[in-house]
Amino acid sequence: MKRIVITERPDWRQKAAEYGFRFHTMYGEPYWCEDAYYQFTPAQIDELEDATADVQQMCLQVVDRVVNSEEWLTKFRIPKHTWDFVRSSWITRQPSLYSRLDLAYDGNSPAKLLENNADTPTSLYEAAFFQWVWLEDQINAGRLPEHADQFNSIQEQLIERFGQLRTHHGIGSMHFTCCQDTEEDRGTVQYLQDCAQEAGVNSQFLFIDEIGLGNRGQFTDLQDNTISNLFKLYPWEFMLRETFSTKLADAGVRWLEPGWKSILSNKALLPMLWQMFPNHPNLLPAYFTEDNPPAMTDYVIKPLFSREGANIQIYRQGQQVAAADGPYGAEGTIIQQFHPLPKFNDSYTLIGSWLVGDTPCGIGVREDRALITQDLSRFYPHIILA
């Protein structure tokens, strides 16, 4: 695993504009960066792929354990009035679309799971599409070897997955939604709409606050059409607590992501994994803070519902060395053993490993000068070279 400096494409910003990649720079700071790339060997990619597949299967076993236990549903802070909704989504095997595991990996030691972004993962467009365009352009420009490859079949897998949803689940049309005032979320959803259209699934978009409630308890769009299939880039932990959560079970909506993803996107997953699969090479020791965990000198405190690094605290030798602000923490926290991210130059590097359904299909690499990877951490492309 190497970080290698390379000349940027002179026209990449123009291409980004042409392809609708409007969030390559956010709040005046670069988000997409291509002054360097990360190089992996085929064996390293095999290791990441295998680790991702193994962790995914363990996570699914956690879901099965939690939905069948009132104690664990309570521990995961799933509101009681939604237990049957979440449980039913698992028992009826409601299909999922995609997810991203955040892994600490240095190319030598086993990859370690830091968290599972199973419900509303972003950085999808740049991982699935724009870094592949970068690879082709740099090969054509002679800056990369012709046999350079990339661990990236994300787009093909997404299109195939939407095709399966159409063929095997009867989803011929789908509504898509996200919050307003977030260009990255809207860009992610637009990209997914394009993949759905490519697979023959018609799509309609509306913002989350534009969803209405019909006379018979069904959710409706702006034209008062009933919403039957809905992809939402909006967290389950929010939805399960909002007023219309009492209608979720009876609205007749097939959700992407399904309700059982509220378990996987919850940091309570981490101590549950450690309890069920202790000492697994791809896991870190983790415990519920409320359960009087064993003493650790190097550890991370994470709120159950934290996103994009918010409210995370890192301690080394018992002293806080990093912390991020945010709105989370009142719901409870977990404590996870600290595991250092590899450092290249002055930045720490995190691997986002993508799955479509249960299939590992690509990675994205993020960098940050701070210990905590957040929403503005820089995205760098990667290649595979034997």
PDB file of N, CA and C in Angstrom, residues 4 31 35 77 90 101 109 130 143 152 174 178 250 253 259 270 280 285 356:
ATOM      1  N   ILE A   4       1.291   7.647  -3.868  1.00  0.00           N
ATOM      2  CA  ILE A   4       2.186   8.079  -4.934  1.00  0.00           C
ATOM      3  C   ILE A   4       1.689   9.392  -5.527  1.00  0.00           C
ATOM      4  N   TYR A  31     -12.370  18.575  -1.608  1.00  0.00           N
ATOM      5  CA  TYR A  31     -12.875  17.275  -1.171  1.00  0.00           C
ATOM      6  C   TYR A  31     -12.300  16.183  -2.085  1.00  0.00           C
ATOM      7  N   ASP A  35      -3.919  14.865  -6.710  1.00  0.00           N
ATOM      8  CA  ASP A  35      -2.491  15.140  -6.799  1.00  0.00           C
ATOM      9  C   ASP A  35      -1.669  13.937  -6.338  1.00  0.00           C
ATOM     10  N   ARG A  77     -31.432   0.985  21.382  1.00  0.00           N
ATOM     11  CA  ARG A  77     -32.266   2.195  21.429  1.00  0.00           C
ATOM     12  C   ARG A  77     -33.259   2.251  20.264  1.00  0.00           C
ATOM     13  N   TRP A  90     -36.885  -7.811   8.729  1.00  0.00           N
ATOM     14  CA  TRP A  90     -35.857  -8.848   8.693  1.00  0.00           C
ATOM     15  C   TRP A  90     -36.468 -10.223   8.405  1.00  0.00           C
ATOM     16  N   LEU A 101     -18.332  -0.286   4.725  1.00  0.00           N
ATOM     17  CA  LEU A 101     -17.600  -0.530   5.959  1.00  0.00           C
ATOM     18  C   LEU A 101     -16.393   0.392   6.006  1.00  0.00           C
ATOM     19  N   SER A 109      -1.116  -5.493   8.227  1.00  0.00           N
ATOM     20  CA  SER A 109      -1.893  -6.142   9.278  1.00  0.00           C
ATOM     21  C   SER A 109      -3.337  -6.336   8.823  1.00  0.00           C
ATOM     22  N   PHE A 130     -16.447   8.560 -10.452  1.00  0.00           N
ATOM     23  CA  PHE A 130     -15.464   9.574 -10.820  1.00  0.00           C
ATOM     24  C   PHE A 130     -14.026   9.076 -10.690  1.00  0.00           C
ATOM     25  N   ARG A 143       0.212   8.451 -17.788  1.00  0.00           N
ATOM     26  CA  ARG A 143       0.730   8.695 -16.436  1.00  0.00           C
ATOM     27  C   ARG A 143       0.611   7.460 -15.540  1.00  0.00           C
ATOM     28  N   ASN A 152     -13.152  -1.859  -8.291  1.00  0.00           N
ATOM     29  CA  ASN A 152     -14.303  -0.983  -8.478  1.00  0.00           C
ATOM     30  C   ASN A 152     -15.260  -1.553  -9.523  1.00  0.00           C
ATOM     31  N   MET A 174     -39.730   3.617  -8.488  1.00  0.00           N
ATOM     32  CA  MET A 174     -39.276   3.916  -7.134  1.00  0.00           C
ATOM     33  C   MET A 174     -39.161   5.422  -6.936  1.00  0.00           C
ATOM     34  N   CYS A 178     -34.142  12.646  -0.082  1.00  0.00           N
ATOM     35  CA  CYS A 178     -33.087  13.018   0.856  1.00  0.00           C
ATOM     36  C   CYS A 178     -33.465  14.374   1.443  1.00  0.00           C
ATOM     37  N   ASP A 250     -47.823   0.270   8.520  1.00  0.00           N
ATOM     38  CA  ASP A 250     -49.090   0.136   7.786  1.00  0.00           C
ATOM     39  C   ASP A 250     -49.132   0.904   6.474  1.00  0.00           C
ATOM     40  N   VAL A 253     -45.131   0.613   2.293  1.00  0.00           N
ATOM     41  CA  VAL A 253     -43.939   1.039   1.564  1.00  0.00           C
ATOM     42  C   VAL A 253     -42.859  -0.034   1.681  1.00  0.00           C
ATOM     43  N   GLY A 259     -35.838  -1.546   7.175  1.00  0.00           N
ATOM     44  CA  GLY A 259     -35.817  -1.182   8.583  1.00  0.00           C
ATOM     45  C   GLY A 259     -34.741  -1.894   9.386  1.00  0.00           C
ATOM     46  N   LEU A 270     -21.021  -2.607  17.283  1.00  0.00           N
ATOM     47  CA  LEU A 270     -19.611  -2.919  17.523  1.00  0.00           C
ATOM     48  C   LEU A 270     -19.393  -3.764  18.773  1.00  0.00           C
ATOM     49  N   HIS A 280     -11.917 -11.925  16.857  1.00  0.00           N
ATOM     50  CA  HIS A 280     -11.865 -12.063  15.402  1.00  0.00           C
ATOM     51  C   HIS A 280     -10.837 -11.069  14.852  1.00  0.00           C
ATOM     52  N   PRO A 285     -11.852  -4.795  20.105  1.00  0.00           N
ATOM     53  CA  PRO A 285     -12.623  -4.884  21.347  1.00  0.00           C
ATOM     54  C   PRO A 285     -13.524  -3.660  21.506  1.00  0.00           C
ATOM     55  N   VAL A 356     -22.562  -4.036  -2.411  1.00  0.00           N
ATOM     56  CA  VAL A 356     -23.893  -3.929  -2.993  1.00  0.00           C
ATOM     57  C   VAL A 356     -24.595  -5.237  -2.664  1.00  0.00           C
TER      58      VAL A 356
END
